[in-house]
mmCIF file with all atom_site columns, C-alpha atoms in Angstrom:
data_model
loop_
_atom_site.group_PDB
_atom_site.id
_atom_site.type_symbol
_atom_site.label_atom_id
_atom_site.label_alt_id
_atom_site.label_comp_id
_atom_site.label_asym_id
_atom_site.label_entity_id
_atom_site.label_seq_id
_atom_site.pdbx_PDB_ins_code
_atom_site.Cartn_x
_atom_site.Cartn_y
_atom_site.Cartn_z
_atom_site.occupancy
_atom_site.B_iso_or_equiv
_atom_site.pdbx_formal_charge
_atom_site.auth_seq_id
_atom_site.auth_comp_id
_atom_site.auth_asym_id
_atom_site.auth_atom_id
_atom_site.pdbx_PDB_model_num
ATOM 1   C CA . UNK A 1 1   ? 8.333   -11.838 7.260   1.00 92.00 ? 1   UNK A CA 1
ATOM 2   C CA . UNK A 1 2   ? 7.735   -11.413 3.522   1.00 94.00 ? 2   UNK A CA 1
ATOM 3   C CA . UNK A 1 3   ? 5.647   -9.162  1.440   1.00 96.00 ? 3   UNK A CA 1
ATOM 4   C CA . UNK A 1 4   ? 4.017   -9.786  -1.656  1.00 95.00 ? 4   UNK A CA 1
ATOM 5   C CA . UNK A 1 5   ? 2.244   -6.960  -3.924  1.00 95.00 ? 5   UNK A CA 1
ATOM 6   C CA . UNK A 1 6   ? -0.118  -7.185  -5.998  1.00 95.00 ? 6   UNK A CA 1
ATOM 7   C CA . UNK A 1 7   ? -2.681  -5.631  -8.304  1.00 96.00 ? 7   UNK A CA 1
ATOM 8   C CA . UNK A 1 8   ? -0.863  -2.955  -10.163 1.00 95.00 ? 8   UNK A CA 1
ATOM 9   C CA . UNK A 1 9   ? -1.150  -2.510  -14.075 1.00 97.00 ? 9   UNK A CA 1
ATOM 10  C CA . UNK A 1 10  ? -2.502  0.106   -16.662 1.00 98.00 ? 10  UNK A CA 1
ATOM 11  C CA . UNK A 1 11  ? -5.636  1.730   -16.260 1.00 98.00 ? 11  UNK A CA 1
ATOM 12  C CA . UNK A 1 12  ? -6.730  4.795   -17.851 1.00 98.00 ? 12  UNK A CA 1
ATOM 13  C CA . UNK A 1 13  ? -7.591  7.966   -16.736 1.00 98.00 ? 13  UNK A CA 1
ATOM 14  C CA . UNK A 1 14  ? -10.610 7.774   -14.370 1.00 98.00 ? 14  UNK A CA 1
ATOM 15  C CA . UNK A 1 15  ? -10.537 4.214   -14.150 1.00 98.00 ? 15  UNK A CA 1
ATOM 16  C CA . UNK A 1 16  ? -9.795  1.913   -10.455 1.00 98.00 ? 16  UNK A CA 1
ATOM 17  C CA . UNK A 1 17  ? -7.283  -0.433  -9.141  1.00 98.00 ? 17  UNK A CA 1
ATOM 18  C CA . UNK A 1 18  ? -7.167  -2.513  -6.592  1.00 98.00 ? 18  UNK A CA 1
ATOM 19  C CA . UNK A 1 19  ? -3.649  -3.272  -5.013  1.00 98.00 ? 19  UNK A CA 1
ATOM 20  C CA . UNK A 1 20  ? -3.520  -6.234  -2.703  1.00 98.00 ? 20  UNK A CA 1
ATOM 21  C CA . UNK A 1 21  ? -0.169  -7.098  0.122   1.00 97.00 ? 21  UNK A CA 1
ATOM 22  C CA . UNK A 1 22  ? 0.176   -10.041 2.014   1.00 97.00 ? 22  UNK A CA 1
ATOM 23  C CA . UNK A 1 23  ? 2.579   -10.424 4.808   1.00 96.00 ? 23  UNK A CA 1
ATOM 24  C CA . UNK A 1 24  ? 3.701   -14.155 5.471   1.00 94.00 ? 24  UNK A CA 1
ATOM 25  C CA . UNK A 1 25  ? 5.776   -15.962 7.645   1.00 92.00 ? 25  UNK A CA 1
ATOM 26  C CA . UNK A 1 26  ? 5.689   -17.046 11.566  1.00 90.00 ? 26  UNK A CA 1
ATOM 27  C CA . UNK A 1 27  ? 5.806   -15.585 14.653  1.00 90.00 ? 27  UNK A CA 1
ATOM 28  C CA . UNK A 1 28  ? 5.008   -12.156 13.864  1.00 93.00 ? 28  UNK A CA 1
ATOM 29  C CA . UNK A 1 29  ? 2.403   -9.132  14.252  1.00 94.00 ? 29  UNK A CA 1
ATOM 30  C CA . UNK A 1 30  ? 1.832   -6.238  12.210  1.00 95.00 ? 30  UNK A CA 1
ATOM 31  C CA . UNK A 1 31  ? 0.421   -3.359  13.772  1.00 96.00 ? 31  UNK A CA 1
ATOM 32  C CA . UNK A 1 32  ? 0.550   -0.947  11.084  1.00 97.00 ? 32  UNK A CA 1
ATOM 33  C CA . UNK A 1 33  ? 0.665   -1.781  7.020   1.00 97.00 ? 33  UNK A CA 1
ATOM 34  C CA . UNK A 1 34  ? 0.357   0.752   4.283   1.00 97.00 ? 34  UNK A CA 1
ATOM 35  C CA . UNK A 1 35  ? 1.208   1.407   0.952   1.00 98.00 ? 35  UNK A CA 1
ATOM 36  C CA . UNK A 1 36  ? 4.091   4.335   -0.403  1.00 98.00 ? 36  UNK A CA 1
ATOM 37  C CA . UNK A 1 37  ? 4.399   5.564   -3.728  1.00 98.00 ? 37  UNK A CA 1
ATOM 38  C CA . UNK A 1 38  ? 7.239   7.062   -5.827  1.00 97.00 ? 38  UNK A CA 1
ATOM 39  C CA . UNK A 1 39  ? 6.764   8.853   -9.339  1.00 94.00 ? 39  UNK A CA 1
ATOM 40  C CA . UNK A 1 40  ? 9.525   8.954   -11.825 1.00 89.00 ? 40  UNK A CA 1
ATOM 41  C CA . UNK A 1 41  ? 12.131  11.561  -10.581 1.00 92.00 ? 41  UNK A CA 1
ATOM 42  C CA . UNK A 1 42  ? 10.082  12.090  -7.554  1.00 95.00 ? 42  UNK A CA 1
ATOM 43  C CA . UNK A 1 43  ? 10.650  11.318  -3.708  1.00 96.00 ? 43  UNK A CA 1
ATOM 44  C CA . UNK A 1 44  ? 8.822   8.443   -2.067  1.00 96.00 ? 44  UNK A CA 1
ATOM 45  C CA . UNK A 1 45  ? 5.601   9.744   -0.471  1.00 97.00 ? 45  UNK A CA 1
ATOM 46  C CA . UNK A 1 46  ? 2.869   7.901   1.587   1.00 97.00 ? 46  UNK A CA 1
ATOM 47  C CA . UNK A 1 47  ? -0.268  6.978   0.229   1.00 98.00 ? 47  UNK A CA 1
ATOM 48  C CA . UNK A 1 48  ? -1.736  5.537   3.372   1.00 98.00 ? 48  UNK A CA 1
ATOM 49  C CA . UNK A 1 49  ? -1.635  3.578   6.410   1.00 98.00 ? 49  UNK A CA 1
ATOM 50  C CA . UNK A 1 50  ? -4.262  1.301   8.739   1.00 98.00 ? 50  UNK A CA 1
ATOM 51  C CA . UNK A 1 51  ? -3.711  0.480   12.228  1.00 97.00 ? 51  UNK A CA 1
ATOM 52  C CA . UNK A 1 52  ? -4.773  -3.253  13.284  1.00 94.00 ? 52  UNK A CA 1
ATOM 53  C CA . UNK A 1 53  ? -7.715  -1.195  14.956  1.00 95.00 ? 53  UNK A CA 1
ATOM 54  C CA . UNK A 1 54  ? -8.231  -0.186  11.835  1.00 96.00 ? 54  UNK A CA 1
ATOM 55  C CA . UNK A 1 55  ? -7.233  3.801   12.034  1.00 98.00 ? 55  UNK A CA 1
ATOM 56  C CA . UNK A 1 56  ? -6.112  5.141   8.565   1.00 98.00 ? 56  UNK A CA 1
ATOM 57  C CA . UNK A 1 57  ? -4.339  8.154   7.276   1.00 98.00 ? 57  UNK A CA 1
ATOM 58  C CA . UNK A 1 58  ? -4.360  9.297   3.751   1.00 98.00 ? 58  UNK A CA 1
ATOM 59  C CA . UNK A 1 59  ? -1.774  11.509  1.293   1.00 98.00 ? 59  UNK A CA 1
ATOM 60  C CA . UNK A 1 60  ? -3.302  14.511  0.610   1.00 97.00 ? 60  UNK A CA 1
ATOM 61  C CA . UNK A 1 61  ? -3.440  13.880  -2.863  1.00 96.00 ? 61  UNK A CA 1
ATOM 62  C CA . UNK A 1 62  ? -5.596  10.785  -2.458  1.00 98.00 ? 62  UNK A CA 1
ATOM 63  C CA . UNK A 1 63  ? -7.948  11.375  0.060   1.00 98.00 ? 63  UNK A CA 1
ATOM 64  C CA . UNK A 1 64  ? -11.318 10.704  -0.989  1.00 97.00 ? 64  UNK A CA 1
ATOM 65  C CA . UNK A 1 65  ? -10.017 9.017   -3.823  1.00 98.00 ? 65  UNK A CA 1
ATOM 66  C CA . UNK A 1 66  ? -8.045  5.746   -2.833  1.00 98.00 ? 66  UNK A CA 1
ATOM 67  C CA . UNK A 1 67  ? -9.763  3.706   0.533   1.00 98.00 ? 67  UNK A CA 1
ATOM 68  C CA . UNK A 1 68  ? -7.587  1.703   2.500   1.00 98.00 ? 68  UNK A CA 1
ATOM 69  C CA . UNK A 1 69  ? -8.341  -1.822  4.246   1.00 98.00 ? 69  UNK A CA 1
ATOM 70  C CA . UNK A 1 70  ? -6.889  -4.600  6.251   1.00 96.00 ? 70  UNK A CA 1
ATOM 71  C CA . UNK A 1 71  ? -7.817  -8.214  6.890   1.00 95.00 ? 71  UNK A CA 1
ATOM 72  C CA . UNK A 1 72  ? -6.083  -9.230  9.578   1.00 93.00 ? 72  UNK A CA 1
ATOM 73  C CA . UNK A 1 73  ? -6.705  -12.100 9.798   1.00 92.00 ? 73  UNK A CA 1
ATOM 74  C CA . UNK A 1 74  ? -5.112  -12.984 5.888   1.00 94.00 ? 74  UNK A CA 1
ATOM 75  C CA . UNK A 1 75  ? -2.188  -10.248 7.041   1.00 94.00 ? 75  UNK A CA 1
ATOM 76  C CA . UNK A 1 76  ? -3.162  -8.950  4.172   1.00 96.00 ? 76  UNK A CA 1
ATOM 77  C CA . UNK A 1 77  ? -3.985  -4.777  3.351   1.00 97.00 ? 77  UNK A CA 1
ATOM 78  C CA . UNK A 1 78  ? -5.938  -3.603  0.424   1.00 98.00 ? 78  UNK A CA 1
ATOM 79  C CA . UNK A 1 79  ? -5.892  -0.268  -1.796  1.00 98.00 ? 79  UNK A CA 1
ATOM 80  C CA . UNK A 1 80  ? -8.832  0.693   -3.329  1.00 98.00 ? 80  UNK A CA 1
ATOM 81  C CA . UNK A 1 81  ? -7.827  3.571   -6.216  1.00 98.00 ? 81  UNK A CA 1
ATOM 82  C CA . UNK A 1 82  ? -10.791 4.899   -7.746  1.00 98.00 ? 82  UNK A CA 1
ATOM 83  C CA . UNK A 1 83  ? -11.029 7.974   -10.294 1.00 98.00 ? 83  UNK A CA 1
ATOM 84  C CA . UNK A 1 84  ? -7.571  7.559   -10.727 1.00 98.00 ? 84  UNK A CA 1
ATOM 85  C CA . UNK A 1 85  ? -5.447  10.409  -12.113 1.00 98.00 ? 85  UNK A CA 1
ATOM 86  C CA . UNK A 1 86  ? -2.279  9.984   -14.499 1.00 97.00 ? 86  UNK A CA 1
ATOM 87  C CA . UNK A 1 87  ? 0.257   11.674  -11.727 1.00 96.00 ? 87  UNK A CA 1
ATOM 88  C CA . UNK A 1 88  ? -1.088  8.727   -9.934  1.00 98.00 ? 88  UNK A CA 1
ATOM 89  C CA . UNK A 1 89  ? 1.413   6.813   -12.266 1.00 97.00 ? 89  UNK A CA 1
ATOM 90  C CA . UNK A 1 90  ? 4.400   5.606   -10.038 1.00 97.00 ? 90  UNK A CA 1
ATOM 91  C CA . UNK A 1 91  ? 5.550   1.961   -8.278  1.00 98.00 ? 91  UNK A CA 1
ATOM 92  C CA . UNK A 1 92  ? 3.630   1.414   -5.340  1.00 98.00 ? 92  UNK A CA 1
ATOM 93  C CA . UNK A 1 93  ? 4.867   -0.461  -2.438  1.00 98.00 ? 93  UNK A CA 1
ATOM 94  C CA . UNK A 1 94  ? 3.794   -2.194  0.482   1.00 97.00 ? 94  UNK A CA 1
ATOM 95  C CA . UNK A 1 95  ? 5.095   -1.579  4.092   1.00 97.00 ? 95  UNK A CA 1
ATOM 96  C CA . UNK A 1 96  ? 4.547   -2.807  7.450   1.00 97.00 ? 96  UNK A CA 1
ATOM 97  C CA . UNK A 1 97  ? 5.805   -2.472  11.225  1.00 97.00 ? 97  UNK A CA 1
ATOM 98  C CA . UNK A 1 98  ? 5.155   -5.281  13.527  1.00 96.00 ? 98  UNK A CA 1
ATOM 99  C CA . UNK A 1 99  ? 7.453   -7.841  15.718  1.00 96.00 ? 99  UNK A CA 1
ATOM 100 C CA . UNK A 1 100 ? 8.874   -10.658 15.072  1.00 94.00 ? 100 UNK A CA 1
ATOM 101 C CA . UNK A 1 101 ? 9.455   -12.889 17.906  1.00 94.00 ? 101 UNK A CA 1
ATOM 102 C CA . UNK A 1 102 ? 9.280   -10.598 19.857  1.00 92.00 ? 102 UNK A CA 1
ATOM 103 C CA . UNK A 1 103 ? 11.863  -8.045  17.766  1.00 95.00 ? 103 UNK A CA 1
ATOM 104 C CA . UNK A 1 104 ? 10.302  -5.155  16.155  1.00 96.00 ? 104 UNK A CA 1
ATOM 105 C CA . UNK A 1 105 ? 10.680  -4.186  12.701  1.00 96.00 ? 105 UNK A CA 1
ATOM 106 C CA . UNK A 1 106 ? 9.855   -2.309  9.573   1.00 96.00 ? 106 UNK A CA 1
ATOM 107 C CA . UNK A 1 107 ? 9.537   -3.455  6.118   1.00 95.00 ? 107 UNK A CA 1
ATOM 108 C CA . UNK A 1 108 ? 8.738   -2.584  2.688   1.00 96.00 ? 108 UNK A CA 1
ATOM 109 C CA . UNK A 1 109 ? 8.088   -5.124  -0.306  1.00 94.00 ? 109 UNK A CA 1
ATOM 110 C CA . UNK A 1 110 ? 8.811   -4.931  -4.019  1.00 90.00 ? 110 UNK A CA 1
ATOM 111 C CA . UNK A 1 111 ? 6.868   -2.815  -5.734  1.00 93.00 ? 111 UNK A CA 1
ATOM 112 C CA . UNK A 1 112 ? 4.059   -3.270  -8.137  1.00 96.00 ? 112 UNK A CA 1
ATOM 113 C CA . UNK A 1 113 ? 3.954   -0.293  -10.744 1.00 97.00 ? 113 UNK A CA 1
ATOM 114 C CA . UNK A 1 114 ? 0.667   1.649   -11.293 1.00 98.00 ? 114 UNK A CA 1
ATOM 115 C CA . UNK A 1 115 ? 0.341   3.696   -14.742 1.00 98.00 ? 115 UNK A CA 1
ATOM 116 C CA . UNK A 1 116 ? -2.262  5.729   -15.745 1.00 98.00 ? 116 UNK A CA 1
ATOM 117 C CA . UNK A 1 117 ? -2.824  7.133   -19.377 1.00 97.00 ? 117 UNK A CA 1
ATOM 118 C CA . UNK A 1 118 ? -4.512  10.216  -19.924 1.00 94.00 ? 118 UNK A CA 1
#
């Protein structure tokens, strides 16, 4: 299974993004995909997660902000940023927990940065 990011870039203060991750390959199921985040000189944190049933959890720091969504049917998630704040500014990356034939795993893709001037 592979992930591919996309969507990130520079956007100022206030502005939206949408980020976009699609999981490919064969034989496998994702049940949960999300999207982490990690600031310069900062920890990783999560920014939030869908179920295939479509259950989501938010950060804190984004809730009402950023919306989270999954096709699965393209394996693909979606993050909607809106009003978008400059200590938003950090490499975002995709993750996902599934099986593969029949093997479970987790995985996170490259990252796609998100910056955003004040």
């Amino acid at each position: 299974v592979q992930l591919q990011a996309s969507g990130g870039g520079l956007v100022q203060a206030g502005g939206s993004l949408r980020l976009s991750c699609l999981a490919s390959g064969s034989g496998f199921s994702i049940h949960v995909m999300g999207w982490y985040r990690q600031a310069p000189g900062k920890q990783r944190e999560l920014v939030a997660g869908i179920t295939s049933g479509g259950s989501t959890n938010y950060g804190d720091s984004v809730k009402g902000r950023f919306t989270i969504s999954r096709d699965n049917a393209k394996n693909t998630v979606y993050l909607q940023m809106n009003s978008l704040k400059p200590e938003d500014t950090g490499v975002y990356y995709c993750n996902a927990d599934g099986n593969e034939f029949g093997n479970p795993f987790t995985m996170m893709g490259q990252g796609t940065q998100v910056t955003v001037s004040s």
